CSV table of C-alpha atoms in Angstrom, one decimal:
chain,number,residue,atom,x,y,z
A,1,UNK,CA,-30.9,44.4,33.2
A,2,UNK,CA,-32.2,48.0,33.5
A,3,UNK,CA,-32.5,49.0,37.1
A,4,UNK,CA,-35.2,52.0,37.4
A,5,UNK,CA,-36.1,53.6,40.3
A,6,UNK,CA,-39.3,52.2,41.4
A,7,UNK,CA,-42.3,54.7,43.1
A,8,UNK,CA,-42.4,52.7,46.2
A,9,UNK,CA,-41.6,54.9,48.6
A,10,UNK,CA,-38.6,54.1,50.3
A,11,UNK,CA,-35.8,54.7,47.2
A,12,UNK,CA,-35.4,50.9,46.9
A,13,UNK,CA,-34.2,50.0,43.1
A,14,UNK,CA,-35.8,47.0,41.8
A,15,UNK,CA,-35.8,46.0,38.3
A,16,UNK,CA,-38.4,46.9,35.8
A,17,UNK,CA,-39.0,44.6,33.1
A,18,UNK,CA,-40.2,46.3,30.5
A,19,UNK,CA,-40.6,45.0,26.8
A,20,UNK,CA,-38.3,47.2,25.3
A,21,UNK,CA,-35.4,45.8,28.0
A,22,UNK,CA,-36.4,42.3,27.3
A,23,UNK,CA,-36.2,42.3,23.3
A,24,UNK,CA,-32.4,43.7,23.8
A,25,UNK,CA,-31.2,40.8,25.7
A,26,UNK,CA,-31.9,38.7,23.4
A,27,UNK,CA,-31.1,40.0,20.0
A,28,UNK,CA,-28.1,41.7,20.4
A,29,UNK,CA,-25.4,42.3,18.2
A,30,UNK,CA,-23.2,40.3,20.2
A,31,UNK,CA,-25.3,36.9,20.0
A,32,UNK,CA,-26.1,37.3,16.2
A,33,UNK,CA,-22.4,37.5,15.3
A,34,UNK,CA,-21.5,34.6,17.7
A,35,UNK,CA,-24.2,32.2,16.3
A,36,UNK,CA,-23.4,32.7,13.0
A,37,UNK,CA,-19.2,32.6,13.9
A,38,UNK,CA,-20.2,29.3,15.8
A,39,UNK,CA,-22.0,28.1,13.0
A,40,UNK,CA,-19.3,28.7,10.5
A,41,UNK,CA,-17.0,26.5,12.6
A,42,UNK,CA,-19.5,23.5,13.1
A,43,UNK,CA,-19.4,23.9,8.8
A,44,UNK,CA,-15.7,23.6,8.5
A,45,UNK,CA,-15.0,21.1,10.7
A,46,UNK,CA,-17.7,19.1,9.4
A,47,UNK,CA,-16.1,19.7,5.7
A,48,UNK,CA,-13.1,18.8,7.1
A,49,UNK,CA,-13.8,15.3,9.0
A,50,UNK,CA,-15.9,14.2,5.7
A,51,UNK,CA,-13.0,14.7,3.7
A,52,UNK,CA,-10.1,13.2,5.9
A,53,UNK,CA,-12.8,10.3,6.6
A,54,UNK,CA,-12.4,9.8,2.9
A,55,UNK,CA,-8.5,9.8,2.9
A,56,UNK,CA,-8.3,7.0,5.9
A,57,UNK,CA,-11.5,5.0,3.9
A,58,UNK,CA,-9.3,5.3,0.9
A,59,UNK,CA,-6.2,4.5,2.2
A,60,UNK,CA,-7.4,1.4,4.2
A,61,UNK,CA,-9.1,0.0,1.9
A,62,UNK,CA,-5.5,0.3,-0.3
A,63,UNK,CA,-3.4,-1.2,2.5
A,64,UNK,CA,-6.2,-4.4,2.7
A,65,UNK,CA,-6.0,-4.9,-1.3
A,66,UNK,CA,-1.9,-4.4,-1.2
A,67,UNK,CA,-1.6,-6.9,2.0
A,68,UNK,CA,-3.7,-9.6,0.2
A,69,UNK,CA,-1.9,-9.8,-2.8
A,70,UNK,CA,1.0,-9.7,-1.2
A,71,UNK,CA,0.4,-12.9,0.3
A,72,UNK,CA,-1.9,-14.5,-2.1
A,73,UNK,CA,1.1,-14.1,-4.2
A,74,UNK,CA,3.4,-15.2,-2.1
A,75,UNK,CA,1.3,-18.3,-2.1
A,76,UNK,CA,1.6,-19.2,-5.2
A,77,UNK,CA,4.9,-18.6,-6.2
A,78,UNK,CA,6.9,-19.2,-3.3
A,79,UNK,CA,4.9,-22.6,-2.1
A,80,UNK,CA,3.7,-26.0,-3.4
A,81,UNK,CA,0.4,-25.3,-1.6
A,82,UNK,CA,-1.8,-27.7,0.6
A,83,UNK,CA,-2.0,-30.6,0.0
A,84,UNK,CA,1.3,-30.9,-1.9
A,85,UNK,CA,0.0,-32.7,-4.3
A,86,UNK,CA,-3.1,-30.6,-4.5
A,87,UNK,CA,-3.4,-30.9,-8.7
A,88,UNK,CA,-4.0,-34.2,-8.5
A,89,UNK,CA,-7.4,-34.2,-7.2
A,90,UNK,CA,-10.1,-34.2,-9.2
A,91,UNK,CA,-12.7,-31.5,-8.2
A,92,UNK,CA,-11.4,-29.2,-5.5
A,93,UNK,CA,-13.6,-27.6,-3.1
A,94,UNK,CA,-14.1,-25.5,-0.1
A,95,UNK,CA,-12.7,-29.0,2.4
A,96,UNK,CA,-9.8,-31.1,0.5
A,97,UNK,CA,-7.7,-27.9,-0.1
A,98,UNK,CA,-5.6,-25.8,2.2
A,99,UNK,CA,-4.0,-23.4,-0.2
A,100,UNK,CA,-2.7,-23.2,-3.8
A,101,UNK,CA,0.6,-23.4,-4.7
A,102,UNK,CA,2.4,-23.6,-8.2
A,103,UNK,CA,5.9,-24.1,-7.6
A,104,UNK,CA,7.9,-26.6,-6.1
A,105,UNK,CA,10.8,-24.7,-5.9
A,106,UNK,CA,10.8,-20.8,-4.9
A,107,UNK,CA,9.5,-19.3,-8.2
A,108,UNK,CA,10.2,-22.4,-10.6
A,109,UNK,CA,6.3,-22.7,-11.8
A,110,UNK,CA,5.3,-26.7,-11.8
A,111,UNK,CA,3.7,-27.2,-14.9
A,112,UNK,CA,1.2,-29.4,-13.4
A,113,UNK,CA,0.1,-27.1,-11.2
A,114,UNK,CA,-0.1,-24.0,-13.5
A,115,UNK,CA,-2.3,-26.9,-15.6
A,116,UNK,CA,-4.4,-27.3,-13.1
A,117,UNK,CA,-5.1,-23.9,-11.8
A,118,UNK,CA,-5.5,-22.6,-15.7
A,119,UNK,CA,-8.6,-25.2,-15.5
A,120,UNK,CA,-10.2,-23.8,-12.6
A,121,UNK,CA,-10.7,-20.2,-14.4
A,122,UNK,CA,-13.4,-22.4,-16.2
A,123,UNK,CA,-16.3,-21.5,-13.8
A,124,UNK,CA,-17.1,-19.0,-11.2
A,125,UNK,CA,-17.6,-21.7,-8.6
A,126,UNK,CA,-14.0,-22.5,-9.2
A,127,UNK,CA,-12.8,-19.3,-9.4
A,128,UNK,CA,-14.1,-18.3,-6.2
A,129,UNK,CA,-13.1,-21.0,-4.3
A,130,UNK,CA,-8.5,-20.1,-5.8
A,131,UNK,CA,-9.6,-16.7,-4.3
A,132,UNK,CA,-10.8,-18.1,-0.7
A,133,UNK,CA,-7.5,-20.4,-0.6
A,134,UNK,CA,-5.7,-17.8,-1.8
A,135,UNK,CA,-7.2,-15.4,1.1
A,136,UNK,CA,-8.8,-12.8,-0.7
A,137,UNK,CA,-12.3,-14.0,-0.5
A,138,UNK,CA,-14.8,-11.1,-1.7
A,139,UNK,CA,-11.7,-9.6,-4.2
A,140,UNK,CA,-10.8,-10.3,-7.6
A,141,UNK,CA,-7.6,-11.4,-9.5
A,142,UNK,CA,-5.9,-11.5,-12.3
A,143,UNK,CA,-2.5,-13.1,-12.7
A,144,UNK,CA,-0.6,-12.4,-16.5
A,145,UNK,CA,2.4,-14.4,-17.1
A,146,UNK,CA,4.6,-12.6,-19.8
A,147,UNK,CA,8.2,-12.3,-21.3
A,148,UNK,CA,10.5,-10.4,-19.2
A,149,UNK,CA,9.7,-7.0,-21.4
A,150,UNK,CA,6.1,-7.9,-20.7
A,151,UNK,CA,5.1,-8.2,-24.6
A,152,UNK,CA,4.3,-11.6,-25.0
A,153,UNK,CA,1.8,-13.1,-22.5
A,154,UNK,CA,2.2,-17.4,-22.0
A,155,UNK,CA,-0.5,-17.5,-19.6
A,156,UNK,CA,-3.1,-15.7,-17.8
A,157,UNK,CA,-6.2,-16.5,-14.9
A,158,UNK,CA,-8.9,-14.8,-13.1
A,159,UNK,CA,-10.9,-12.0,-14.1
A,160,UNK,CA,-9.1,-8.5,-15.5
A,161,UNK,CA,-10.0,-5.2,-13.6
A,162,UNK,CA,-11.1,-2.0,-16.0
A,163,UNK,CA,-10.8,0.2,-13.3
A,164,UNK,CA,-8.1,1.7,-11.6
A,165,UNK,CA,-8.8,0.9,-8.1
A,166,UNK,CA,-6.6,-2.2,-8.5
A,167,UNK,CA,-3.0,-3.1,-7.1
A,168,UNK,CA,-0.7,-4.8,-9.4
A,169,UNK,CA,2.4,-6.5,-7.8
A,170,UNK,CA,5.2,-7.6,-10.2
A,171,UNK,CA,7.0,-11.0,-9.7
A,172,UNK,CA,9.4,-13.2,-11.3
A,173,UNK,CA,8.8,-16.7,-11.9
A,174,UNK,CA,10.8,-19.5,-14.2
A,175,UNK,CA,9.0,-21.5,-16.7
A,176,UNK,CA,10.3,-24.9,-18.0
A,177,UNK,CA,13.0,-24.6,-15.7
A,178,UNK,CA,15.2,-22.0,-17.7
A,179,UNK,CA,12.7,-19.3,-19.0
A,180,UNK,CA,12.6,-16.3,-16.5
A,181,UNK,CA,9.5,-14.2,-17.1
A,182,UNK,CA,7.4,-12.2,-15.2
A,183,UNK,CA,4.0,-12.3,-13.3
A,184,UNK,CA,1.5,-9.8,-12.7
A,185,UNK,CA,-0.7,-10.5,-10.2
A,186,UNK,CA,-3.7,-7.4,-9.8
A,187,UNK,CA,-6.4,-7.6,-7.1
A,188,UNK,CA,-9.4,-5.2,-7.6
A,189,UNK,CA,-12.6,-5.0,-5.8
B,1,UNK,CA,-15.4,49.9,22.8
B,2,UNK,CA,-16.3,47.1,25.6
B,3,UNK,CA,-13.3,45.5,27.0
B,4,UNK,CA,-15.1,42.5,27.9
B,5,UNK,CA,-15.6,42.2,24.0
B,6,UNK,CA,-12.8,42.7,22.9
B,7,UNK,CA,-11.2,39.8,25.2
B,8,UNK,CA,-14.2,37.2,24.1
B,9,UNK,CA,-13.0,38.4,20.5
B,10,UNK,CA,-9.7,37.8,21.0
B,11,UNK,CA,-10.5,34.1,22.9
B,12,UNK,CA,-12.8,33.4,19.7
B,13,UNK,CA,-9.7,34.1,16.9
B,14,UNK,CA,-7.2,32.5,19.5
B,15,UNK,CA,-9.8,29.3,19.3
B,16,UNK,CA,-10.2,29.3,15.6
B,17,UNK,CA,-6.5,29.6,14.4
B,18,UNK,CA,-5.7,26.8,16.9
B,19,UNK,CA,-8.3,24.6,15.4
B,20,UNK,CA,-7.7,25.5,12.5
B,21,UNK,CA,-3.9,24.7,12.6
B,22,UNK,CA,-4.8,21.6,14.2
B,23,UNK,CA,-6.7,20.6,11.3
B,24,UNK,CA,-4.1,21.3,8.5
B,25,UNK,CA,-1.5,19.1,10.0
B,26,UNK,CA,-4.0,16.2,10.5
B,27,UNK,CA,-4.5,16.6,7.0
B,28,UNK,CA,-1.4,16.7,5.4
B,29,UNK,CA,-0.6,13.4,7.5
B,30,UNK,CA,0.6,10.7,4.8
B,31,UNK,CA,-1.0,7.7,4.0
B,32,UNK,CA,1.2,5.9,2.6
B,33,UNK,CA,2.0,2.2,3.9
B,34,UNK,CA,5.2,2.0,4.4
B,35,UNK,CA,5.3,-1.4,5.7
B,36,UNK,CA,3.9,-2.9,3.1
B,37,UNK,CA,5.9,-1.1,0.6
B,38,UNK,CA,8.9,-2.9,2.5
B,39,UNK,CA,7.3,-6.1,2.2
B,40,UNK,CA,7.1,-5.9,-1.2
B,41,UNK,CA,10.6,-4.9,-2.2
B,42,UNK,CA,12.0,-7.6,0.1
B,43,UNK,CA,9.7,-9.9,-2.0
B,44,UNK,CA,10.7,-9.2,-5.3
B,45,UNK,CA,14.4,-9.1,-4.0
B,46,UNK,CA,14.2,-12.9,-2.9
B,47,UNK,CA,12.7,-13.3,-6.2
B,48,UNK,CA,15.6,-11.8,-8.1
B,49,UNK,CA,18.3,-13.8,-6.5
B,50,UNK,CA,16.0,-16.9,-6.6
B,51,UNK,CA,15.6,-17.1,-10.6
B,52,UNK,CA,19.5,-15.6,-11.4
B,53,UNK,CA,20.8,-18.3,-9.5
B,54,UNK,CA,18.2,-21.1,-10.6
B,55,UNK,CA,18.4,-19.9,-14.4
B,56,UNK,CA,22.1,-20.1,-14.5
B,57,UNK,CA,22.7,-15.8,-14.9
B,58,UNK,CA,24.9,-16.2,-12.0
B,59,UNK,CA,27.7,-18.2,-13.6
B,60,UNK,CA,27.4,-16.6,-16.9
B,61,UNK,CA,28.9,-13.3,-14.6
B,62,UNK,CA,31.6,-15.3,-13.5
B,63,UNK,CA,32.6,-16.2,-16.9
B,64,UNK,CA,33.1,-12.4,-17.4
B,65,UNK,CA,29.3,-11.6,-19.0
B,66,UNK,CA,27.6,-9.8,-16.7
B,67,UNK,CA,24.5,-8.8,-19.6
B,68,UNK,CA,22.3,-11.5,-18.8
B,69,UNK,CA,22.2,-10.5,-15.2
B,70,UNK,CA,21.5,-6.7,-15.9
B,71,UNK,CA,18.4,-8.1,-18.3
B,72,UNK,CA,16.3,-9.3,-15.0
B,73,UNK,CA,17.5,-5.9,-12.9
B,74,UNK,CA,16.3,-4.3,-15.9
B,75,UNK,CA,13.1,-5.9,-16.1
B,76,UNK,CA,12.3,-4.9,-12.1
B,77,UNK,CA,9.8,-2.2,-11.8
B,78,UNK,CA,11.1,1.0,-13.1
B,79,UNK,CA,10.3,2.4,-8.7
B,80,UNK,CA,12.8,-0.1,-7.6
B,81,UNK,CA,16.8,0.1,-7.6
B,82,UNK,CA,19.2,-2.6,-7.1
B,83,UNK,CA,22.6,-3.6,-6.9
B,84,UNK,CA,24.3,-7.2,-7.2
B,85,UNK,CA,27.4,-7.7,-5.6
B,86,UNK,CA,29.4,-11.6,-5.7
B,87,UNK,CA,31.7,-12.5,-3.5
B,88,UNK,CA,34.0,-15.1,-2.9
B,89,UNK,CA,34.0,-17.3,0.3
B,90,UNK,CA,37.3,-15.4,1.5
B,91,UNK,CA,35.4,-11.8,0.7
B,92,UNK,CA,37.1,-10.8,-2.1
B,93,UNK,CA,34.1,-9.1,-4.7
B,94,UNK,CA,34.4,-10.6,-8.1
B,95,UNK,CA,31.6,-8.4,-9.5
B,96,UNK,CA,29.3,-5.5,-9.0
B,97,UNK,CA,26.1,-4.8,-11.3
B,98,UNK,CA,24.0,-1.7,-10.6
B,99,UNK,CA,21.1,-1.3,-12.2
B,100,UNK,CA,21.1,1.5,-14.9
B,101,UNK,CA,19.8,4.8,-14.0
B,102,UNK,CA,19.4,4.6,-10.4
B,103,UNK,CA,22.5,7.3,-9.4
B,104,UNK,CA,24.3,5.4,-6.7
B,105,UNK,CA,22.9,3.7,-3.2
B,106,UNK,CA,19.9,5.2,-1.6
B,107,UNK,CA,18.6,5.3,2.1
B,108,UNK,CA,16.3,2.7,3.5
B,109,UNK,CA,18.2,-0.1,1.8
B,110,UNK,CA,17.2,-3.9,1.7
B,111,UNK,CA,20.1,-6.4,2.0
B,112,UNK,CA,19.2,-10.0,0.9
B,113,UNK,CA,22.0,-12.5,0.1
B,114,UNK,CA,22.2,-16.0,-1.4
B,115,UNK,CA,24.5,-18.8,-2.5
B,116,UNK,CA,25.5,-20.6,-5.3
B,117,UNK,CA,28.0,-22.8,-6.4
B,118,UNK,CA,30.6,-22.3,-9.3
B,119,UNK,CA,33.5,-25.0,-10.2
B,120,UNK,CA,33.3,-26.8,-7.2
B,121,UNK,CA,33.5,-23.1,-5.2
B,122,UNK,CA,30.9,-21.4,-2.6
B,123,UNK,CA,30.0,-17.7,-3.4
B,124,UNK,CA,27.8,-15.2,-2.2
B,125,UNK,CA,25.1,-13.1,-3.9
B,126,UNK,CA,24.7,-10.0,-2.3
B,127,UNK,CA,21.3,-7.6,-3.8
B,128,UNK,CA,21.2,-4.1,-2.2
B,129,UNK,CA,17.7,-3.1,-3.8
B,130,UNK,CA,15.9,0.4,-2.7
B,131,UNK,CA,12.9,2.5,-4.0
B,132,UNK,CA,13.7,5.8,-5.8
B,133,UNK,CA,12.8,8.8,-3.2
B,134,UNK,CA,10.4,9.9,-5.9
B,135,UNK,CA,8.4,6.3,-5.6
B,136,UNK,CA,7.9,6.9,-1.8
B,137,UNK,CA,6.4,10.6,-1.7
């Protein structure tokens, strides 16, 4: 603030607000260029939080799929599922099954059961209840049963993905008890 | 010029770089899962040993024809390296297999291990099986 002498009488300074003072204080230089630095900032860092909020969304979402069909997986080739005897039922729904199994022996595929879950890709009803005992309710899957060099495919369920937002796990399983071949087992959202 | 300025100035810049800097190591933070990527390996390693010694590969080794075994280390995903060791129950190593291409151990390795029975004998599988360092960056 300006001081200027004031006429009253005694030499006392007191401040004299005139408009020309008052318009100085408060577009100066000084606030301008802070305003706009400030503002720059706020951009960035905004920029910057929407694009690592991406990466972690991303990479989440990656880590969810990757888990699942670790263990979905895991389920059916490494279990005889629940009930053991699961294949023989006729209609399978949401209450009489536990969880799908096809071997009954670590990765020796029980023909039965392959049968049987080949015959539930009929319908969507179906399909969507493997996926719920499989625990990947709301994803999709898609399991390809080939020769070892992955040529000739002997069987295949679910629905394929023709994106690339999928994770493909590669495991090995044994058909008719002597035939080592390979499954592919993709989950996609 | 205003000293009182130039020090706001210099508290401004000395704000900025730091966030700045901040910022650029958040972001080159890696997302890969790690863990998983463990769990995975040790599953296809089980797998491995499970169908060699179910489908017979295992004995064809011992009967000096080790092909059929590097066929399924073959067919593993081309990320993954392994190698098959069999011993006998007194620790002697009747054979090692690597896997073509993979240039000798790595770090971060997996060690699974099974059993299986030859002439009326006990051995031990032993599968060493790591990711390339070029798979996990």
């Amino acid at each position: 603030m300006r001081f200027h002498k004031q006429n009253t009488g005694d030499g006392t300074l007191y401040p004299k607000l005139g408009t020309r003072g008052r318009r100085g204080q408060i577009w100066s230089l000084d606030f301008i260029s802070g305003i706009t630095l400030m503002s720059l900032l706020i951009l960035l860092f905004i920029l910057e939080w929407n694009y690592l909020s991406l990466r972690w969304n991303t990479s989440a979402a990656y880590r969810e799929m990757l888990g699942g069909a670790l263990y979905a997986s895991d389920s059916l080739f490494t279990t005889s599922g629940d009930p053991v005897g699961w294949e023989r039922i006729s209609v399978i729904d949401e209450t009489n099954v536990n969880s799908i199994g096809l071997v009954n022996s670590r990765n020796q595929l029980d023909d039965q059961k392959l049968s049987k879950l080949l015959a539930l890709n009929s319908s969507d009803n179906n399909y969507s209840i493997v996926l719920a005992k499989l625990g990947i309710p709301g994803y999709n899957m898609y399991i390809n049963i080939t020769d070892l060099e992955g040529e000739l495919t002997y069987y295949s369920f679910g629905r394929k993905s023709g994106l690339n937002n999928s994770v493909v796990l590669e495991r090995f399983v044994i058909l008719n008890d002597s035939v080592i071949s390979k499954a592919k087992v993709e989950v996609w959202k | 010029m205003s000293r009182k300025g130039f020090v706001i100035t210099i508290d401004a810049i000395a704000a900025l770089s730091f966030m700045l800097l901040s910022l650029y190591f958040i972001q080159s933070t890696s997302f890969n899962p790690v863990i998983l990527k463990g769990t995975q390996l040790k599953q296809l390693s089980l797998d491995t040993i499970s169908v060699m010694e179910k489908a017979g590969r295992l004995t064809t080794v011992m009967d000096g024809n080790s092909s059929a075994v590097r066929q399924i280390l073959l067919a593993t995903p081309e990320a993954v390296c392994m190698q098959l060791s069999i011993l006998a129950e007194n620790g002697t190593t009747i054979a090692t297999i690597d896997k073509p291409a993979c240039g000798g151990i790595g770090t971060e390795v997996q060690v699974n291990y099974g059993i299986f029975r030859y002439e009326d004998e006990l051995y031990q599988t032993t599968l060493r099986s790591w990711y390339k360092q070029e798979a996990l960056e």
